[in-house]
XYZ file of N, CA, C and O in Angstrom:
604
model
N 34.378 0.707 -42.121
C 34.464 -0.323 -40.653
C 33.847 0.060 -39.650
O 32.708 -0.723 -39.243
N 33.998 1.167 -39.559
C 34.296 2.252 -38.309
C 32.827 2.303 -37.767
O 32.328 1.481 -36.888
N 32.092 2.426 -39.529
C 30.383 2.908 -38.646
C 29.583 1.400 -38.503
O 28.924 1.350 -38.219
N 30.550 0.211 -39.057
C 29.394 -0.727 -39.241
C 29.694 -1.480 -37.614
O 29.126 -2.088 -36.647
N 30.731 -1.018 -36.687
C 31.064 -1.454 -35.359
C 30.335 -0.370 -34.408
O 29.738 -1.196 -33.617
N 30.376 0.717 -34.868
C 29.332 1.712 -34.038
C 27.542 1.332 -34.164
O 27.049 0.883 -33.274
N 27.175 0.667 -35.437
C 25.770 -0.029 -35.776
C 25.705 -1.093 -34.992
O 24.936 -0.994 -34.122
N 26.538 -2.004 -34.624
C 26.702 -3.505 -33.703
C 26.347 -2.911 -32.462
O 25.725 -3.456 -31.747
N 27.346 -1.764 -32.364
C 26.944 -1.593 -30.953
C 26.122 -0.877 -30.088
O 25.397 -1.522 -29.243
N 25.447 -0.437 -30.767
C 23.583 0.457 -30.712
C 23.024 -0.957 -30.678
O 21.957 -0.985 -29.986
N 22.804 -1.738 -31.900
C 22.132 -2.994 -32.006
C 22.311 -3.960 -30.780
O 20.725 -4.348 -30.270
N 23.327 -4.081 -30.109
C 23.005 -4.623 -28.851
C 22.746 -3.992 -27.247
O 22.141 -4.387 -26.611
N 23.693 -2.473 -27.148
C 23.271 -2.254 -26.437
C 21.590 -1.469 -26.313
O 20.777 -1.643 -25.423
N 21.174 -1.018 -26.981
C 19.856 -0.613 -27.096
C 18.895 -1.944 -26.595
O 18.106 -1.735 -26.076
N 18.761 -2.720 -27.194
C 17.677 -3.989 -26.972
C 18.167 -4.589 -25.481
O 17.406 -4.822 -24.718
N 19.463 -4.330 -24.632
C 19.554 -4.739 -23.189
C 18.731 -3.255 -22.652
O 18.586 -3.816 -21.606
N 18.484 -1.883 -22.591
C 18.739 -1.031 -22.571
C 16.870 -1.246 -22.317
O 16.155 -1.135 -21.157
N 16.410 -1.743 -23.331
C 14.477 -2.357 -23.200
C 14.325 -3.319 -22.281
O 13.184 -3.184 -21.667
N 15.027 -4.047 -22.066
C 15.244 -5.585 -21.497
C 15.214 -4.899 -20.026
O 14.185 -5.338 -19.371
N 16.015 -4.237 -19.209
C 16.132 -3.270 -18.080
C 14.940 -2.873 -17.603
O 14.906 -2.957 -16.870
N 14.264 -2.007 -18.974
C 12.910 -1.457 -18.183
C 12.409 -2.320 -18.619
O 10.599 -2.135 -18.013
N 11.588 -3.444 -18.239
C 10.687 -3.957 -18.303
C 9.933 -4.754 -17.226
O 10.905 -4.512 -16.316
N 9.163 -4.654 -16.898
C 8.291 -4.801 -16.051
C 8.583 -6.267 -15.132
O 8.853 -7.426 -15.980
N 8.320 -6.069 -13.624
C 8.616 -8.025 -12.947
C 7.570 -8.375 -12.819
O 6.794 -7.385 -12.520
N 7.674 -9.556 -12.274
C 6.084 -9.972 -11.432
C 6.831 -10.836 -9.786
O 7.817 -11.147 -10.108
N 6.556 -10.028 -9.112
C 6.558 -11.030 -7.792
C 5.644 -11.465 -6.982
O 4.428 -10.969 -6.965
N 5.670 -12.544 -6.729
C 5.102 -12.779 -5.507
C 5.009 -12.387 -4.876
O 6.152 -13.159 -4.081
N 4.196 -12.343 -3.550
C 4.451 -11.817 -2.325
C 4.898 -13.084 -1.331
O 3.876 -14.123 -0.790
N 5.766 -12.483 -0.482
C 6.676 -13.455 0.429
C 7.266 -15.293 -0.409
O 7.449 -15.997 0.619
N 6.893 -15.147 -1.471
C 7.177 -16.099 -2.183
C 7.032 -16.993 -1.895
O 5.270 -17.034 -2.199
N 7.505 -18.117 -1.429
C 7.216 -19.354 -1.042
C 5.785 -19.386 0.314
O 5.156 -21.028 0.144
N 5.840 -18.196 1.069
C 4.720 -18.843 1.764
C 3.731 -17.799 1.443
O 2.663 -18.786 2.107
N 3.312 -17.716 0.438
C 2.430 -16.891 0.015
C 1.766 -16.169 0.735
O 2.478 -15.290 1.703
N 0.669 -15.497 0.752
C -0.125 -14.614 1.484
C -0.694 -15.413 2.536
O -1.934 -16.140 2.117
N -0.251 -15.206 4.152
C -0.677 -15.886 4.878
C -0.674 -14.949 5.900
O 0.174 -14.437 6.469
N -0.804 -15.619 7.296
C -0.925 -15.386 8.723
C 0.480 -15.253 8.850
O 0.912 -16.890 9.528
N 1.363 -15.217 9.290
C 3.005 -15.113 9.387
C 2.810 -15.660 10.543
O 2.984 -14.867 11.272
N 3.800 -16.798 11.236
C 4.180 -17.161 12.424
C 5.300 -16.613 13.224
O 4.781 -16.343 14.480
N 5.946 -15.427 12.334
C 6.605 -14.912 12.558
C 6.123 -13.060 13.391
O 6.754 -12.418 13.175
N 4.765 -13.302 12.600
C 4.219 -11.788 12.533
C 4.570 -10.654 11.044
O 5.788 -11.138 10.576
N 4.358 -9.544 11.215
C 4.893 -8.071 10.654
C 6.305 -8.871 9.638
O 6.612 -8.250 8.831
N 7.029 -9.130 10.609
C 8.637 -8.529 10.024
C 8.633 -9.947 8.839
O 9.615 -9.496 8.589
N 7.763 -10.928 9.260
C 7.945 -12.024 7.570
C 7.918 -11.096 5.806
O 8.910 -11.159 5.637
N 7.024 -9.742 5.927
C 6.589 -9.751 5.344
C 7.751 -8.418 4.527
O 7.940 -8.212 3.782
N 8.110 -7.597 5.991
C 8.864 -6.243 5.873
C 10.184 -7.060 5.465
O 10.630 -6.154 4.521
N 10.342 -8.142 5.825
C 11.802 -8.984 5.876
C 11.929 -8.911 3.973
O 12.578 -8.765 3.529
N 10.941 -9.782 3.460
C 10.554 -10.102 1.929
C 10.749 -8.448 1.106
O 11.263 -8.919 0.334
N 10.008 -7.649 1.378
C 9.686 -6.106 0.932
C 10.538 -5.592 0.970
O 11.236 -5.209 -0.166
N 12.096 -5.987 2.127
C 13.242 -4.909 1.914
C 14.106 -6.165 1.372
O 14.879 -4.999 0.686
N 14.062 -7.073 0.297
C 14.709 -7.703 -0.842
C 14.630 -7.284 -1.988
O 15.625 -8.128 -2.380
N 13.621 -6.940 -2.016
C 13.200 -6.632 -3.853
C 13.128 -5.505 -4.027
O 12.903 -4.368 -2.450
N 13.212 -5.056 -5.063
C 13.826 -3.616 -5.843
C 12.507 -3.709 -6.497
O 12.366 -4.342 -7.548
N 11.126 -2.744 -6.252
C 9.979 -2.789 -7.397
C 9.955 -1.567 -7.848
O 11.307 -0.437 -7.263
N 9.548 -1.760 -9.196
C 9.627 -0.370 -9.840
C 8.088 -0.165 -10.443
O 7.231 -0.850 -10.443
N 7.672 0.707 -10.842
C 6.780 1.199 -11.747
C 6.277 0.541 -13.190
O 7.599 -0.277 -14.000
N 4.967 -0.219 -13.021
C 4.824 -1.210 -13.776
C 5.229 -2.269 -13.201
O 4.128 -3.280 -14.411
N 5.697 -2.876 -11.877
C 5.647 -4.313 -11.628
C 4.093 -4.812 -11.282
O 3.236 -4.186 -11.489
N 4.234 -6.092 -11.512
C 3.089 -6.630 -10.787
C 3.484 -7.287 -9.520
O 3.986 -7.994 -9.671
N 2.663 -6.859 -9.028
C 2.346 -7.893 -6.947
C 1.877 -9.205 -7.521
O 0.193 -8.885 -7.594
N 1.806 -10.375 -6.308
C 0.649 -11.259 -7.361
C 0.501 -11.648 -4.994
O 1.392 -12.193 -5.115
N -0.823 -11.966 -5.097
C -1.238 -12.655 -3.773
C -1.600 -13.895 -3.872
O -2.675 -14.009 -4.750
N -1.166 -14.408 -3.296
C -1.481 -16.153 -3.595
C -2.104 -16.733 -2.021
O -1.083 -16.882 -1.293
N -2.998 -16.867 -2.234
C -3.427 -17.906 -0.372
C -4.058 -19.197 -0.458
O -5.120 -19.162 -1.796
N -4.506 -19.949 0.016
C -4.952 -21.071 0.385
C -6.396 -20.404 1.814
O -5.536 -19.861 2.840
N -7.426 -21.169 1.776
C -7.915 -20.973 2.999
C -8.845 -19.358 3.147
O -8.914 -18.858 1.911
N -8.831 -19.163 4.628
C -9.726 -17.681 4.733
C -8.746 -16.363 4.335
O -8.152 -15.960 5.829
N -8.772 -15.870 3.360
C -7.853 -14.460 3.611
C -8.032 -13.477 2.617
O -9.062 -13.868 1.410
N -7.516 -12.422 2.632
C -8.088 -11.396 1.625
C -6.791 -10.781 1.326
O -5.775 -10.789 1.916
N -7.392 -9.400 0.196
C -6.380 -8.433 0.262
C -6.864 -6.841 -0.107
O -7.930 -7.184 -1.281
N -6.200 -6.252 0.588
C -6.854 -4.530 -0.113
C -5.570 -3.891 0.156
O -4.781 -4.158 0.926
N -5.601 -2.865 -0.954
C -4.692 -1.636 -0.672
C -5.953 -0.716 0.041
O -6.687 -0.482 -0.421
N -4.687 0.089 0.902
C -5.030 0.703 1.627
C -4.341 1.831 2.131
O -3.356 2.127 2.048
N -4.791 3.285 2.852
C -4.380 4.651 3.110
C -2.740 3.846 4.443
O -3.472 2.753 4.909
N -2.620 4.931 4.503
C -1.054 4.481 5.496
C -2.035 4.135 6.955
O -1.551 3.304 7.995
N -3.087 5.627 7.427
C -3.946 5.087 7.955
C -4.055 4.090 9.013
O -4.502 3.261 9.515
N -5.226 3.261 7.555
C -5.651 1.734 7.423
C -4.919 0.753 7.939
O -4.679 -0.584 8.646
N -3.400 0.991 7.086
C -2.464 0.585 7.635
C -1.722 -0.117 9.086
O -1.731 -1.022 9.803
N -1.533 1.203 9.617
C -1.141 1.432 10.493
C -2.025 0.825 11.862
O -1.770 0.214 12.389
N -2.862 1.132 11.553
C -4.304 0.580 12.451
C -4.684 -0.445 12.569
O -5.663 -1.209 13.391
N -4.928 -1.354 11.429
C -5.022 -2.273 10.572
C -6.549 -2.168 10.488
O -7.720 -3.245 11.059
N -7.155 -1.277 10.417
C -8.638 -0.850 9.721
C -9.121 -1.908 8.399
O -8.679 -1.605 8.077
N -9.551 -2.890 9.322
C -10.257 -3.738 8.008
C -12.244 -3.140 7.620
O -11.726 -4.388 6.518
N -12.281 -2.519 8.085
C -13.606 -2.351 7.692
C -13.815 -0.792 7.155
O -13.292 0.087 7.111
N -14.210 -1.085 5.606
C -14.542 -0.214 4.537
C -12.799 0.030 4.506
O -12.572 1.500 4.279
N -12.223 -0.580 3.847
C -10.610 -0.149 3.570
C -11.236 1.076 2.381
O -12.059 0.817 1.407
N -10.019 1.972 1.981
C -10.128 2.393 0.624
C -10.685 2.121 -0.123
O -11.025 2.355 -1.354
N -9.449 0.959 -0.745
C -9.504 -0.051 -1.656
C -10.303 -1.508 -2.109
O -10.921 -1.270 -0.508
N -10.424 -1.520 -3.083
C -11.663 -2.595 -3.208
C -11.013 -3.997 -2.535
O -9.504 -4.183 -2.759
N -11.987 -4.569 -1.951
C -11.290 -5.991 -1.397
C -11.387 -6.801 -1.979
O -12.616 -7.009 -2.850
N -10.545 -7.652 -2.643
C -10.090 -8.963 -3.197
C -9.933 -10.225 -2.346
O -9.138 -10.811 -1.172
N -10.891 -10.851 -3.001
C -11.799 -12.184 -1.509
C -10.894 -13.243 -2.510
O -11.525 -14.704 -2.669
N -10.494 -13.570 -3.408
C -10.273 -14.541 -4.666
C -8.970 -15.164 -4.475
O -8.338 -13.570 -5.459
N -8.011 -15.837 -4.243
C -6.835 -16.020 -4.591
C -6.534 -16.278 -5.961
O -7.101 -17.319 -6.743
N -5.926 -15.699 -7.142
C -4.803 -14.957 -6.695
C -4.996 -13.531 -6.883
O -6.339 -13.457 -7.662
N -4.252 -12.377 -6.400
C -5.142 -11.122 -6.518
C -3.761 -10.070 -7.706
O -2.485 -10.210 -5.951
N -3.950 -9.893 -8.415
C -2.686 -9.391 -9.042
C -3.470 -7.509 -9.046
O -3.989 -7.120 -9.454
N -2.004 -6.922 -8.456
C -1.558 -5.398 -8.485
C -0.689 -4.572 -9.150
O 0.249 -5.589 -9.036
N -1.402 -4.115 -10.209
C 0.025 -3.592 -11.317
C 0.344 -2.069 -10.031
O -0.866 -1.823 -10.089
N 1.722 -2.114 -10.216
C 2.073 -0.543 -9.776
C 2.020 0.336 -10.250
O 3.210 0.895 -11.104
N 0.976 1.006 -10.521
C 1.758 2.074 -11.315
C 0.977 3.406 -11.145
O 1.041 4.366 -12.111
N 2.512 3.688 -10.191
C 2.340 4.651 -9.507
C 3.634 4.695 -8.450
O 3.680 4.085 -7.550
N 5.012 5.590 -8.619
C 5.465 5.956 -7.606
C 5.085 6.280 -6.256
O 3.920 6.483 -6.088
N 6.104 6.222 -5.151
C 5.600 5.938 -3.914
C 5.185 4.603 -3.170
O 5.920 3.546 -3.305
N 4.923 4.786 -1.851
C 4.416 3.779 -1.399
C 2.962 3.280 -1.250
O 2.016 3.714 -1.586
N 2.976 1.580 -0.967
C 1.394 1.264 -1.202
C 1.661 0.625 -0.273
O 2.513 -0.181 0.723
N 0.379 -0.166 0.501
C -0.122 -0.869 1.645
C -1.032 -1.287 1.494
O -2.079 -1.686 0.871
N -0.592 -2.707 1.819
C -1.360 -3.602 1.332
C -1.723 -4.618 2.867
O -0.446 -4.702 3.452
N -3.080 -4.993 3.651
C -3.399 -5.756 4.359
C -4.825 -6.905 4.235
O -5.748 -6.419 2.623
N -4.629 -7.988 4.772
C -5.580 -9.047 4.917
C -6.537 -8.370 5.525
O -6.838 -8.200 6.734
N -7.738 -8.143 5.138
C -9.509 -7.896 5.515
C -9.774 -9.212 6.604
O -10.613 -8.589 7.275
N -9.214 -10.357 6.935
C -10.076 -11.416 7.874
C -9.651 -10.888 8.721
O -8.698 -10.989 9.652
N -10.730 -11.181 9.897
C -10.185 -11.474 11.524
C -9.449 -10.646 11.614
O -9.471 -9.354 11.928
N -8.140 -10.663 12.516
C -7.139 -10.139 13.255
C -6.156 -10.392 12.336
O -5.341 -10.292 12.993
N -5.975 -11.002 11.320
C -5.360 -11.283 10.775
C -4.161 -9.834 10.115
O -2.826 -10.293 10.070
N -4.367 -9.068 10.085
C -3.744 -7.946 9.623
C -2.949 -7.563 11.498
O -1.899 -7.620 11.291
N -3.495 -7.559 12.041
C -2.699 -7.548 13.829
C -1.974 -8.796 13.745
O -0.951 -8.229 14.492
N -2.311 -9.501 13.453
C -1.099 -10.546 13.666
C 0.251 -11.224 12.391
O 0.683 -11.482 12.540
N 0.398 -9.499 11.611
C 1.140 -9.486 10.966
C 1.119 -10.294 9.665
O 1.964 -9.977 8.211
N 0.101 -10.162 9.032
C -0.709 -10.221 7.459
C -0.172 -8.493 6.276
O -2.016 -8.402 6.298
N 0.330 -8.452 6.340
C 0.578 -6.808 5.793
C 2.067 -6.645 5.467
O 2.648 -7.509 5.908
N 1.711 -5.599 4.252
C 2.778 -5.584 4.038
C 2.799 -4.277 2.959
O 1.883 -3.379 2.383
N 3.671 -3.632 2.746
C 4.701 -2.250 2.587
C 4.981 -2.378 0.904
O 6.915 -2.685 0.903
N 4.622 -1.628 0.484
C 5.326 -1.662 -1.264
C 5.871 -0.075 -1.382
O 4.881 0.553 -1.754
N 7.423 0.107 -1.327
C 8.179 0.968 -2.076
C 8.243 1.043 -3.220
O 9.070 0.259 -3.809
N 8.262 1.970 -4.747
C 7.831 2.267 -5.551
C 9.117 2.995 -6.288
O 8.981 4.726 -5.980
N 10.635 2.978 -6.560
C 11.076 4.540 -6.933
C 10.698 4.375 -8.607
O 9.870 3.819 -9.508
N 11.484 5.398 -9.048
C 11.296 5.769 -10.619
C 12.042 5.261 -11.359
O 11.953 5.377 -12.443
N 13.008 4.138 -11.034
C 14.090 3.911 -12.311
C 13.815 3.675 -13.652
O 14.063 3.471 -14.579
N 11.952 2.940 -13.594
C 12.154 2.255 -14.843
C 11.680 3.174 -15.874
O 11.834 3.248 -16.810
N 10.989 4.407 -15.349
C 11.042 5.437 -16.110
C 12.332 6.052 -16.691
O 12.495 6.352 -18.094
N 13.305 6.209 -15.680
C 14.710 6.412 -16.233
C 15.454 5.657 -17.018
O 16.044 5.863 -18.114
N 15.031 4.597 -16.988
C 16.034 3.584 -18.162
C 15.453 3.680 -19.603
O 15.809 3.596 -20.341
N 13.779 3.917 -19.637
C 12.810 3.993 -20.714
C 13.541 5.588 -21.236
O 13.740 5.630 -22.422
N 13.631 6.058 -20.614
C 14.215 7.648 -20.485
C 15.689 7.284 -21.612
O 16.086 7.961 -22.943
N 16.388 6.789 -21.085
C 18.092 6.476 -21.390
C 17.977 5.511 -23.015
O 18.286 5.916 -23.975
N 17.056 4.885 -23.037
C 16.025 3.732 -23.836
C 16.103 4.989 -25.433
O 16.816 4.432 -26.288
N 15.448 5.696 -25.087
C 14.502 6.602 -26.160
C 15.951 7.707 -26.854
O 16.071 7.208 -27.843
N 17.095 8.303 -25.467
C 18.326 8.367 -25.995
C 19.027 8.340 -26.777
O 19.327 8.365 -27.578
N 19.307 6.495 -26.200
C 20.369 6.114 -27.193
C 19.341 5.589 -28.927
O 19.936 5.223 -29.805
N 17.773 5.155 -28.829
C 16.967 4.879 -30.032
C 17.026 6.514 -30.680
O 17.270 6.389 -32.073
N 17.248 7.506 -30.158
C 16.974 8.602 -30.813
C 18.735 9.149 -31.487
O 18.478 9.552 -32.860
N 19.488 8.597 -30.762
C 20.694 8.891 -31.664
C 21.390 7.982 -32.231
O 22.482 7.968 -33.668
N 20.624 6.710 -32.387
C 20.983 5.633 -33.343
C 20.198 5.783 -34.589
O 21.173 5.725 -35.455
N 19.008 6.170 -34.802
C 18.049 6.854 -35.471
C 19.180 7.847 -36.632
O 19.221 8.316 -38.065
N 19.879 9.114 -35.628
C 20.714 10.220 -36.162
C 21.856 9.598 -36.677
O 22.032 9.787 -37.739
N 22.816 8.598 -36.064
C 23.617 7.503 -36.752
C 23.449 7.278 -38.158
O 24.018 7.160 -39.158
N 22.105 6.410 -37.770
C 21.907 5.961 -39.266
C 21.518 6.431 -40.124
O 22.118 6.602 -42.101
N 20.727 7.689 -39.814
C 20.583 8.467 -41.084
C 21.801 9.057 -41.825
O 21.598 9.547 -43.405
N 22.919 9.719 -41.008
C 24.121 9.932 -41.648
C 24.748 9.189 -42.656
O 25.213 9.373 -43.434
N 24.665 7.714 -41.992
C 25.035 6.943 -42.988
C 24.220 5.839 -44.186
O 24.949 5.620 -45.406
N 23.201 6.995 -44.358
C 22.221 6.525 -45.604
C 22.316 6.965 -46.381
O 22.551 8.100 -46.608
């Protein structure tokens, strides 16, 4: 009876851990989308500060009108350098970026003075998903070990 309860517990816990490690999709600016914000750069920094981005997440830039998005270096971000940025310029909406490295990612609009007027966002990524995946792998190993002792 006890072994069945332990097995049931693992069958409930392990899928929950794998679900916690699943990647999320975020729309930059939520309902506002990717536009020249009326309140300046604070709009996107406030939006990003309310999110927890992780390795493997996808951020989606949606816009109408004349905009673009490029991932750039910190120097290009700070100076709103829109000519020949480090990254590829996406000129068609939606533009999707998968966050495939931990650290800080910088995005700007390269159209006219949009970046200077606040159309830029910083995305900070931690490694929590990889930690959750390691925890799930540990539970899975323990589960296999327990099952093999009962078979």
